[in-house]
Every structure is written in structure tokens, then in C-alpha cells.
JSON list of C-alpha atoms in Angstrom, two decimals:
[
{"chain": "M", "resi": 52, "resn": "MET", "atom": "CA", "xyz": [-43.82, -5.91, 8.61]},
{"chain": "M", "resi": 53, "resn": "PRO", "atom": "CA", "xyz": [-40.92, -4.08, 5.63]},
{"chain": "M", "resi": 54, "resn": "ASP", "atom": "CA", "xyz": [-38.33, -1.59, 7.04]},
{"chain": "M", "resi": 55, "resn": "ASN", "atom": "CA", "xyz": [-39.58, 1.62, 4.89]},
{"chain": "M", "resi": 56, "resn": "HIS", "atom": "CA", "xyz": [-37.26, 3.80, 6.45]},
{"chain": "M", "resi": 57, "resn": "PRO", "atom": "CA", "xyz": [-34.75, 5.43, 3.25]},
{"chain": "M", "resi": 58, "resn": "ALA", "atom": "CA", "xyz": [-31.64, 5.63, 5.30]},
{"chain": "M", "resi": 59, "resn": "ARG", "atom": "CA", "xyz": [-31.85, 2.17, 7.09]},
{"chain": "M", "resi": 60, "resn": "ARG", "atom": "CA", "xyz": [-32.33, 0.92, 3.55]},
{"chain": "M", "resi": 61, "resn": "ARG", "atom": "CA", "xyz": [-29.33, 3.12, 2.13]},
{"chain": "M", "resi": 62, "resn": "ARG", "atom": "CA", "xyz": [-26.98, 1.55, 4.57]},
{"chain": "M", "resi": 63, "resn": "THR", "atom": "CA", "xyz": [-27.83, -2.27, 3.62]},
{"chain": "M", "resi": 64, "resn": "ALA", "atom": "CA", "xyz": [-27.74, -1.37, 0.16]},
{"chain": "M", "resi": 65, "resn": "GLU", "atom": "CA", "xyz": [-24.14, 0.16, 0.93]},
{"chain": "M", "resi": 66, "resn": "ARG", "atom": "CA", "xyz": [-22.98, -3.36, 3.25]},
{"chain": "M", "resi": 67, "resn": "LYS", "atom": "CA", "xyz": [-24.26, -5.03, 0.23]},
{"chain": "M", "resi": 68, "resn": "GLY", "atom": "CA", "xyz": [-22.30, -3.13, -2.31]},
{"chain": "M", "resi": 69, "resn": "ASP", "atom": "CA", "xyz": [-19.17, -2.97, 0.22]},
{"chain": "M", "resi": 70, "resn": "VAL", "atom": "CA", "xyz": [-18.78, -6.84, 0.10]},
{"chain": "M", "resi": 71, "resn": "ARG", "atom": "CA", "xyz": [-19.68, -7.23, -3.55]},
{"chain": "M", "resi": 72, "resn": "GLU", "atom": "CA", "xyz": [-16.89, -4.41, -3.84]},
{"chain": "M", "resi": 73, "resn": "ARG", "atom": "CA", "xyz": [-14.77, -6.27, -1.45]},
{"chain": "M", "resi": 74, "resn": "ALA", "atom": "CA", "xyz": [-15.07, -9.52, -3.07]},
{"chain": "M", "resi": 75, "resn": "ILE", "atom": "CA", "xyz": [-14.30, -8.03, -6.76]},
{"chain": "M", "resi": 76, "resn": "LEU", "atom": "CA", "xyz": [-10.77, -6.58, -5.03]},
{"chain": "M", "resi": 77, "resn": "ASP", "atom": "CA", "xyz": [-9.65, -10.04, -3.14]},
{"chain": "M", "resi": 78, "resn": "THR", "atom": "CA", "xyz": [-10.67, -11.91, -6.81]},
{"chain": "M", "resi": 79, "resn": "CYS", "atom": "CA", "xyz": [-8.39, -9.54, -8.51]},
{"chain": "M", "resi": 80, "resn": "GLU", "atom": "CA", "xyz": [-5.91, -9.75, -5.70]},
{"chain": "M", "resi": 81, "resn": "ALA", "atom": "CA", "xyz": [-5.87, -13.67, -5.97]},
{"chain": "M", "resi": 82, "resn": "LEU", "atom": "CA", "xyz": [-5.70, -13.22, -10.15]},
{"chain": "M", "resi": 83, "resn": "LEU", "atom": "CA", "xyz": [-2.74, -11.14, -10.29]},
{"chain": "M", "resi": 84, "resn": "ALA", "atom": "CA", "xyz": [-0.83, -14.13, -8.42]},
{"chain": "M", "resi": 85, "resn": "GLU", "atom": "CA", "xyz": [-2.37, -16.72, -10.47]},
{"chain": "M", "resi": 86, "resn": "LYS", "atom": "CA", "xyz": [-2.62, -15.31, -13.74]},
{"chain": "M", "resi": 87, "resn": "GLY", "atom": "CA", "xyz": [-0.82, -11.84, -13.96]},
{"chain": "M", "resi": 88, "resn": "TYR", "atom": "CA", "xyz": [-1.91, -8.67, -14.74]},
{"chain": "M", "resi": 89, "resn": "ASP", "atom": "CA", "xyz": [-1.92, -9.03, -18.65]},
{"chain": "M", "resi": 90, "resn": "ALA", "atom": "CA", "xyz": [-3.62, -12.58, -18.22]},
{"chain": "M", "resi": 91, "resn": "MET", "atom": "CA", "xyz": [-6.45, -11.55, -16.26]},
{"chain": "M", "resi": 92, "resn": "ALA", "atom": "CA", "xyz": [-9.73, -10.62, -17.73]},
{"chain": "M", "resi": 93, "resn": "VAL", "atom": "CA", "xyz": [-12.98, -8.89, -16.29]},
{"chain": "M", "resi": 94, "resn": "GLY", "atom": "CA", "xyz": [-14.39, -11.81, -16.99]},
{"chain": "M", "resi": 95, "resn": "ASP", "atom": "CA", "xyz": [-12.73, -13.90, -14.51]},
{"chain": "M", "resi": 96, "resn": "ILE", "atom": "CA", "xyz": [-12.86, -11.37, -12.09]},
{"chain": "M", "resi": 97, "resn": "ALA", "atom": "CA", "xyz": [-16.51, -10.76, -11.94]},
{"chain": "M", "resi": 98, "resn": "GLN", "atom": "CA", "xyz": [-16.53, -15.17, -12.02]},
{"chain": "M", "resi": 99, "resn": "GLY", "atom": "CA", "xyz": [-14.21, -15.28, -9.21]},
{"chain": "M", "resi": 100, "resn": "ALA", "atom": "CA", "xyz": [-16.39, -12.74, -7.49]},
{"chain": "M", "resi": 101, "resn": "GLY", "atom": "CA", "xyz": [-19.64, -14.92, -8.00]},
{"chain": "M", "resi": 102, "resn": "ILE", "atom": "CA", "xyz": [-21.44, -12.28, -10.22]},
{"chain": "M", "resi": 103, "resn": "THR", "atom": "CA", "xyz": [-21.86, -11.39, -13.69]},
{"chain": "M", "resi": 104, "resn": "ARG", "atom": "CA", "xyz": [-19.29, -9.09, -16.21]},
{"chain": "M", "resi": 105, "resn": "GLY", "atom": "CA", "xyz": [-22.43, -6.75, -16.40]},
{"chain": "M", "resi": 106, "resn": "ALA", "atom": "CA", "xyz": [-22.70, -6.35, -12.39]},
{"chain": "M", "resi": 107, "resn": "LEU", "atom": "CA", "xyz": [-19.10, -5.81, -12.39]},
{"chain": "M", "resi": 108, "resn": "TYR", "atom": "CA", "xyz": [-19.75, -3.14, -14.92]},
{"chain": "M", "resi": 109, "resn": "PHE", "atom": "CA", "xyz": [-21.77, -1.19, -12.42]},
{"chain": "M", "resi": 110, "resn": "TYR", "atom": "CA", "xyz": [-18.80, -0.89, -10.16]},
{"chain": "M", "resi": 111, "resn": "PHE", "atom": "CA", "xyz": [-15.97, -0.74, -12.20]},
{"chain": "M", "resi": 112, "resn": "GLY", "atom": "CA", "xyz": [-15.58, 0.22, -15.88]},
{"chain": "M", "resi": 113, "resn": "SER", "atom": "CA", "xyz": [-12.52, -1.65, -16.66]},
{"chain": "M", "resi": 114, "resn": "LYS", "atom": "CA", "xyz": [-9.73, -4.28, -15.26]},
{"chain": "M", "resi": 115, "resn": "GLN", "atom": "CA", "xyz": [-7.77, -1.01, -14.99]},
{"chain": "M", "resi": 116, "resn": "GLU", "atom": "CA", "xyz": [-9.94, 0.52, -12.52]},
{"chain": "M", "resi": 117, "resn": "VAL", "atom": "CA", "xyz": [-10.13, -2.80, -10.42]},
{"chain": "M", "resi": 118, "resn": "VAL", "atom": "CA", "xyz": [-6.43, -2.59, -10.45]},
{"chain": "M", "resi": 119, "resn": "THR", "atom": "CA", "xyz": [-6.64, 0.75, -9.31]},
{"chain": "M", "resi": 120, "resn": "ALA", "atom": "CA", "xyz": [-9.04, 0.21, -6.43]},
{"chain": "M", "resi": 121, "resn": "LEU", "atom": "CA", "xyz": [-7.03, -2.48, -5.27]},
{"chain": "M", "resi": 122, "resn": "VAL", "atom": "CA", "xyz": [-3.64, -0.83, -4.92]},
{"chain": "M", "resi": 123, "resn": "ALA", "atom": "CA", "xyz": [-5.77, 2.06, -3.40]},
{"chain": "M", "resi": 124, "resn": "ARG", "atom": "CA", "xyz": [-7.03, -0.44, -0.67]},
{"chain": "M", "resi": 125, "resn": "THR", "atom": "CA", "xyz": [-3.50, -1.32, 0.03]},
{"chain": "M", "resi": 126, "resn": "VAL", "atom": "CA", "xyz": [-1.68, 2.02, -0.03]},
{"chain": "M", "resi": 127, "resn": "GLU", "atom": "CA", "xyz": [-4.71, 2.90, 3.16]},
{"chain": "M", "resi": 128, "resn": "HIS", "atom": "CA", "xyz": [-2.82, 0.06, 4.72]},
{"chain": "M", "resi": 129, "resn": "LEU", "atom": "CA", "xyz": [0.42, 2.02, 4.09]},
{"chain": "M", "resi": 130, "resn": "TRP", "atom": "CA", "xyz": [-0.62, 5.41, 5.20]},
{"chain": "M", "resi": 131, "resn": "GLU", "atom": "CA", "xyz": [-1.74, 4.07, 8.38]},
{"chain": "M", "resi": 132, "resn": "ARG", "atom": "CA", "xyz": [1.90, 2.61, 8.97]},
{"chain": "M", "resi": 133, "resn": "SER", "atom": "CA", "xyz": [3.08, 6.15, 8.23]},
{"chain": "M", "resi": 134, "resn": "ARG", "atom": "CA", "xyz": [1.08, 7.82, 10.85]},
{"chain": "M", "resi": 135, "resn": "VAL", "atom": "CA", "xyz": [2.20, 5.33, 13.05]},
{"chain": "M", "resi": 136, "resn": "THR", "atom": "CA", "xyz": [5.69, 5.89, 12.75]},
{"chain": "M", "resi": 137, "resn": "ALA", "atom": "CA", "xyz": [5.40, 9.47, 12.53]},
{"chain": "M", "resi": 138, "resn": "GLU", "atom": "CA", "xyz": [3.26, 9.52, 16.23]},
{"chain": "M", "resi": 139, "resn": "THR", "atom": "CA", "xyz": [6.42, 7.61, 17.94]},
{"chain": "M", "resi": 140, "resn": "ASP", "atom": "CA", "xyz": [8.69, 9.60, 19.69]},
{"chain": "M", "resi": 141, "resn": "ASP", "atom": "CA", "xyz": [11.45, 7.40, 20.29]},
{"chain": "M", "resi": 142, "resn": "PRO", "atom": "CA", "xyz": [13.96, 7.55, 16.41]},
{"chain": "M", "resi": 143, "resn": "ARG", "atom": "CA", "xyz": [14.84, 3.78, 17.29]},
{"chain": "M", "resi": 144, "resn": "ARG", "atom": "CA", "xyz": [11.49, 2.26, 17.92]},
{"chain": "M", "resi": 145, "resn": "ALA", "atom": "CA", "xyz": [9.57, 4.32, 15.38]},
{"chain": "M", "resi": 146, "resn": "ILE", "atom": "CA", "xyz": [12.78, 3.10, 12.57]},
{"chain": "M", "resi": 147, "resn": "ALA", "atom": "CA", "xyz": [12.17, -0.57, 13.98]},
{"chain": "M", "resi": 148, "resn": "ALA", "atom": "CA", "xyz": [8.42, -0.33, 14.14]},
{"chain": "M", "resi": 149, "resn": "ALA", "atom": "CA", "xyz": [8.04, 1.10, 10.56]},
{"chain": "M", "resi": 150, "resn": "MET", "atom": "CA", "xyz": [10.42, -1.61, 9.02]},
{"chain": "M", "resi": 151, "resn": "GLN", "atom": "CA", "xyz": [8.55, -4.27, 10.99]},
{"chain": "M", "resi": 152, "resn": "ARG", "atom": "CA", "xyz": [5.18, -3.14, 9.28]},
{"chain": "M", "resi": 153, "resn": "THR", "atom": "CA", "xyz": [5.94, -2.64, 6.72]},
{"chain": "M", "resi": 154, "resn": "VAL", "atom": "CA", "xyz": [7.83, -6.07, 6.16]},
{"chain": "M", "resi": 155, "resn": "GLU", "atom": "CA", "xyz": [3.93, -7.13, 7.39]},
{"chain": "M", "resi": 156, "resn": "LEU", "atom": "CA", "xyz": [2.23, -5.17, 4.53]},
{"chain": "M", "resi": 157, "resn": "TRP", "atom": "CA", "xyz": [4.59, -6.61, 1.41]},
{"chain": "M", "resi": 158, "resn": "ASN", "atom": "CA", "xyz": [4.34, -9.94, 2.85]},
{"chain": "M", "resi": 159, "resn": "GLU", "atom": "CA", "xyz": [0.83, -9.76, 2.96]},
{"chain": "M", "resi": 160, "resn": "HIS", "atom": "CA", "xyz": [0.41, -8.08, -0.31]},
{"chain": "M", "resi": 161, "resn": "GLY", "atom": "CA", "xyz": [3.81, -7.50, -2.22]},
{"chain": "M", "resi": 162, "resn": "LEU", "atom": "CA", "xyz": [1.98, -8.75, -5.38]},
{"chain": "M", "resi": 163, "resn": "VAL", "atom": "CA", "xyz": [-0.11, -5.53, -5.12]},
{"chain": "M", "resi": 164, "resn": "MET", "atom": "CA", "xyz": [2.58, -3.58, -4.83]},
{"chain": "M", "resi": 165, "resn": "ARG", "atom": "CA", "xyz": [4.63, -4.97, -7.12]},
{"chain": "M", "resi": 166, "resn": "THR", "atom": "CA", "xyz": [1.94, -4.56, -9.84]},
{"chain": "M", "resi": 167, "resn": "ALA", "atom": "CA", "xyz": [1.70, -0.37, -8.37]},
{"chain": "M", "resi": 168, "resn": "ILE", "atom": "CA", "xyz": [5.11, 0.16, -8.88]},
{"chain": "M", "resi": 169, "resn": "ASP", "atom": "CA", "xyz": [5.43, -1.52, -12.57]},
{"chain": "M", "resi": 170, "resn": "LEU", "atom": "CA", "xyz": [1.83, 0.12, -13.72]},
{"chain": "M", "resi": 171, "resn": "SER", "atom": "CA", "xyz": [2.68, 3.44, -12.23]},
{"chain": "M", "resi": 172, "resn": "LEU", "atom": "CA", "xyz": [4.08, 4.84, -15.10]},
{"chain": "M", "resi": 173, "resn": "ALA", "atom": "CA", "xyz": [1.45, 3.40, -17.74]},
{"chain": "M", "resi": 174, "resn": "VAL", "atom": "CA", "xyz": [-1.40, 4.44, -15.66]},
{"chain": "M", "resi": 175, "resn": "PRO", "atom": "CA", "xyz": [-1.69, 7.81, -14.07]},
{"chain": "M", "resi": 176, "resn": "GLU", "atom": "CA", "xyz": [-3.98, 6.90, -11.25]},
{"chain": "M", "resi": 177, "resn": "ILE", "atom": "CA", "xyz": [-1.73, 4.24, -9.85]},
{"chain": "M", "resi": 178, "resn": "GLY", "atom": "CA", "xyz": [1.17, 6.86, -10.43]},
{"chain": "M", "resi": 179, "resn": "GLU", "atom": "CA", "xyz": [-0.33, 9.55, -8.48]},
{"chain": "M", "resi": 180, "resn": "LEU", "atom": "CA", "xyz": [-1.42, 6.97, -5.49]},
{"chain": "M", "resi": 181, "resn": "TRP", "atom": "CA", "xyz": [1.78, 5.75, -5.08]},
{"chain": "M", "resi": 182, "resn": "GLY", "atom": "CA", "xyz": [3.65, 8.77, -5.39]},
{"chain": "M", "resi": 183, "resn": "HIS", "atom": "CA", "xyz": [1.43, 10.05, -2.87]},
{"chain": "M", "resi": 184, "resn": "THR", "atom": "CA", "xyz": [2.47, 6.98, -0.81]},
{"chain": "M", "resi": 185, "resn": "ALA", "atom": "CA", "xyz": [5.86, 7.72, -1.21]},
{"chain": "M", "resi": 186, "resn": "ASP", "atom": "CA", "xyz": [5.67, 11.34, -0.29]},
{"chain": "M", "resi": 187, "resn": "LEU", "atom": "CA", "xyz": [3.94, 10.09, 3.16]},
{"chain": "M", "resi": 188, "resn": "PHE", "atom": "CA", "xyz": [6.54, 8.10, 3.84]},
{"chain": "M", "resi": 189, "resn": "ILE", "atom": "CA", "xyz": [9.21, 10.51, 2.78]},
{"chain": "M", "resi": 190, "resn": "ALA", "atom": "CA", "xyz": [7.53, 13.08, 5.09]},
{"chain": "M", "resi": 191, "resn": "ALA", "atom": "CA", "xyz": [7.45, 10.42, 7.87]},
{"chain": "M", "resi": 192, "resn": "ILE", "atom": "CA", "xyz": [11.30, 9.57, 7.49]},
{"chain": "M", "resi": 193, "resn": "THR", "atom": "CA", "xyz": [12.47, 13.33, 7.51]},
{"chain": "M", "resi": 194, "resn": "ALA", "atom": "CA", "xyz": [10.37, 13.35, 10.80]},
{"chain": "M", "resi": 195, "resn": "VAL", "atom": "CA", "xyz": [12.34, 10.70, 12.51]},
{"chain": "M", "resi": 196, "resn": "LEU", "atom": "CA", "xyz": [15.64, 11.51, 11.10]},
{"chain": "M", "resi": 197, "resn": "GLU", "atom": "CA", "xyz": [14.61, 15.23, 12.53]},
{"chain": "M", "resi": 198, "resn": "ARG", "atom": "CA", "xyz": [14.51, 13.87, 15.95]},
{"chain": "M", "resi": 199, "resn": "ALA", "atom": "CA", "xyz": [17.55, 12.10, 16.02]},
{"chain": "M", "resi": 200, "resn": "GLY", "atom": "CA", "xyz": [19.08, 15.17, 15.42]},
{"chain": "M", "resi": 201, "resn": "VAL", "atom": "CA", "xyz": [19.43, 15.29, 11.45]},
{"chain": "M", "resi": 202, "resn": "GLN", "atom": "CA", "xyz": [19.35, 18.90, 10.08]},
{"chain": "M", "resi": 203, "resn": "ALA", "atom": "CA", "xyz": [16.28, 19.93, 8.64]},
{"chain": "M", "resi": 204, "resn": "GLY", "atom": "CA", "xyz": [16.40, 21.25, 5.14]},
{"chain": "M", "resi": 205, "resn": "THR", "atom": "CA", "xyz": [16.74, 19.44, 1.32]},
{"chain": "M", "resi": 206, "resn": "GLU", "atom": "CA", "xyz": [20.07, 19.69, 0.83]},
{"chain": "M", "resi": 207, "resn": "PRO", "atom": "CA", "xyz": [22.25, 16.55, 0.25]},
{"chain": "M", "resi": 208, "resn": "GLU", "atom": "CA", "xyz": [23.42, 15.83, 4.06]},
{"chain": "M", "resi": 209, "resn": "GLN", "atom": "CA", "xyz": [19.81, 17.02, 5.77]},
{"chain": "M", "resi": 210, "resn": "ALA", "atom": "CA", "xyz": [16.99, 15.46, 6.30]},
{"chain": "M", "resi": 211, "resn": "SER", "atom": "CA", "xyz": [14.21, 15.72, 4.05]},
{"chain": "M", "resi": 212, "resn": "ALA", "atom": "CA", "xyz": [16.63, 14.83, 0.79]},
{"chain": "M", "resi": 213, "resn": "MET", "atom": "CA", "xyz": [18.03, 11.83, 3.00]},
{"chain": "M", "resi": 214, "resn": "ALA", "atom": "CA", "xyz": [14.66, 10.77, 3.82]},
{"chain": "M", "resi": 215, "resn": "ARG", "atom": "CA", "xyz": [13.72, 10.58, 0.08]},
{"chain": "M", "resi": 216, "resn": "ALA", "atom": "CA", "xyz": [16.76, 8.78, -1.13]},
{"chain": "M", "resi": 217, "resn": "LEU", "atom": "CA", "xyz": [15.73, 6.05, 2.24]},
{"chain": "M", "resi": 218, "resn": "CYS", "atom": "CA", "xyz": [12.10, 5.74, 0.69]},
{"chain": "M", "resi": 219, "resn": "TRP", "atom": "CA", "xyz": [13.15, 4.83, -2.70]},
{"chain": "M", "resi": 220, "resn": "MET", "atom": "CA", "xyz": [16.05, 2.63, -1.53]},
{"chain": "M", "resi": 221, "resn": "ILE", "atom": "CA", "xyz": [13.49, 0.66, 0.57]},
{"chain": "M", "resi": 222, "resn": "GLU", "atom": "CA", "xyz": [10.83, 0.49, -1.95]},
{"chain": "M", "resi": 223, "resn": "ARG", "atom": "CA", "xyz": [13.46, -0.96, -4.92]},
{"chain": "M", "resi": 224, "resn": "THR", "atom": "CA", "xyz": [14.94, -3.37, -2.26]},
{"chain": "M", "resi": 225, "resn": "PHE", "atom": "CA", "xyz": [11.48, -4.78, -0.97]},
{"chain": "M", "resi": 226, "resn": "TYR", "atom": "CA", "xyz": [10.42, -4.99, -4.77]},
{"chain": "M", "resi": 227, "resn": "HIS", "atom": "CA", "xyz": [13.08, -7.27, -5.44]},
{"chain": "M", "resi": 228, "resn": "ALA", "atom": "CA", "xyz": [13.27, -9.44, -1.82]},
{"chain": "M", "resi": 229, "resn": "SER", "atom": "CA", "xyz": [9.64, -9.95, -1.85]},
{"chain": "M", "resi": 230, "resn": "GLN", "atom": "CA", "xyz": [9.88, -11.95, -5.17]},
{"chain": "M", "resi": 231, "resn": "GLU", "atom": "CA", "xyz": [12.07, -14.48, -3.27]},
{"chain": "M", "resi": 232, "resn": "SER", "atom": "CA", "xyz": [10.94, -15.31, 0.15]},
{"chain": "M", "resi": 233, "resn": "ARG", "atom": "CA", "xyz": [9.94, -14.19, 3.50]},
{"chain": "M", "resi": 234, "resn": "GLU", "atom": "CA", "xyz": [13.16, -14.70, 5.01]},
{"chain": "M", "resi": 235, "resn": "THR", "atom": "CA", "xyz": [14.84, -12.60, 2.16]},
{"chain": "M", "resi": 236, "resn": "LEU", "atom": "CA", "xyz": [12.55, -9.89, 2.80]},
{"chain": "M", "resi": 237, "resn": "GLN", "atom": "CA", "xyz": [13.34, -10.14, 6.41]},
{"chain": "M", "resi": 238, "resn": "GLY", "atom": "CA", "xyz": [16.73, -9.67, 5.83]},
{"chain": "M", "resi": 239, "resn": "ALA", "atom": "CA", "xyz": [16.29, -6.59, 3.17]},
{"chain": "M", "resi": 240, "resn": "SER", "atom": "CA", "xyz": [14.69, -5.24, 6.01]},
{"chain": "M", "resi": 241, "resn": "SER", "atom": "CA", "xyz": [17.45, -5.39, 8.45]},
{"chain": "M", "resi": 242, "resn": "THR", "atom": "CA", "xyz": [19.86, -4.07, 5.96]},
{"chain": "M", "resi": 243, "resn": "CYS", "atom": "CA", "xyz": [17.78, -1.29, 5.36]},
{"chain": "M", "resi": 244, "resn": "GLU", "atom": "CA", "xyz": [17.10, -0.63, 8.95]},
{"chain": "M", "resi": 245, "resn": "HIS", "atom": "CA", "xyz": [20.65, -0.76, 9.67]},
{"chain": "M", "resi": 246, "resn": "ILE", "atom": "CA", "xyz": [21.00, 2.23, 7.19]},
{"chain": "M", "resi": 247, "resn": "TRP", "atom": "CA", "xyz": [18.54, 4.12, 8.55]},
{"chain": "M", "resi": 248, "resn": "LEU", "atom": "CA", "xyz": [19.76, 4.10, 11.69]},
{"chain": "M", "resi": 249, "resn": "ILE", "atom": "CA", "xyz": [23.30, 4.77, 10.40]},
{"chain": "M", "resi": 250, "resn": "SER", "atom": "CA", "xyz": [22.03, 7.62, 8.83]},
{"chain": "M", "resi": 251, "resn": "ALA", "atom": "CA", "xyz": [19.97, 9.10, 11.50]},
{"chain": "M", "resi": 252, "resn": "GLY", "atom": "CA", "xyz": [23.63, 8.48, 13.30]},
{"chain": "M", "resi": 253, "resn": "LEU", "atom": "CA", "xyz": [22.27, 6.32, 15.91]},
{"chain": "M", "resi": 254, "resn": "THR", "atom": "CA", "xyz": [24.49, 3.09, 15.71]},
{"chain": "M", "resi": 255, "resn": "ALA", "atom": "CA", "xyz": [27.14, 4.10, 18.20]}
]
């Protein structure tokens, strides 16, 4: 007997659409590793996702839109890690947890994040996503520094300014280290964590 309930039909369509969109984004991430952004074509993405080029255009209007959606999916995970850091009361534990979770995400999706950084000036939507992500991390780092006793404020020696510098230092350090090896990334993370602890006055 056919299911004529409109809400159930919509949910089924949405699930199918979600599966296809996920396949498109997963394929895009794999092709970034295989070909790089410039060499990757819409046809390659469609073929890898098991759909026609025309079907892909139902979801995304261009390769740039696919990559932007992939970046958006990745930064959602970054935002989750930012929230976890902000919810941890002990500054030392918060710093250690933030760095470890960031290492895990760079190990999983470092190529996407490097692509986001590379395209952030050329593609406004990606620049906005990445900038918003940085702002969330800066706010989380600021909260940790303030809980550790660093004075609130935007002066060079105060929490907000220090957090901004730490955030961009970590981003650039991870960008380069993630291109080498997991061991290099872990070592770079340990160095960044040590600098963050020093900044928070927690090395004694």
C-alpha cells in the first residue's frame, strides 16, 4: 500500500538528498587529495559521487560552491571543538583538550582546511566561514586565558589580544605541519600548547 503521507514523503526525499549531498562532498574531499582544487572538475565530482553532471547542479551551481559546502561541513566540527573548550573549567585541561581535538581534525581534514585558507581571500563565502571560525576560537581561547588569570581586554598583554595572536599562530603552524606527517603535526601541537600555557601563566 503506497505511503501518501506528505510529511513522510518529504522526510524520505530529504534523506535521499542528504545521502547524495554527502557523497558529493566526500568525493570532492577525495579529489582535492588526488588532483587538487585547480585540476578538479565538476564532471569528476559527479562521476565520483555516482550521479550525472546535471544532477550535481541540482545541489550545487559550481565547483566553488561544492568546495564552499565542504569547508562549511568541516568548520562545523571545528565549532564543536571550540564549544567543548569553552565548557571546560580547568584551564590546563581546556588547553590540552583543545589542542588534541584540533590535531585530530587536522589529521582527518587537513587538506580541506588548507584549501579553505588558500581560497579565503579569493572566495568571499569561504573567507567568511573561516573568519567566523577563527572568531569562535579566539573567543574560546580568550575565555581560557581569563580563567587562568589573564586580565580581560584588548591591550597587547591582555586576554583578547593574546588569544587572537595564539589563534593565528596555531592556524599557520598547523597549516605547514599537516603537510608533512602526523608526527610533525603532533610535535607542532605540543609546541603551540606550551606557548599557550606560557601565555596563560600556567608553566610553573
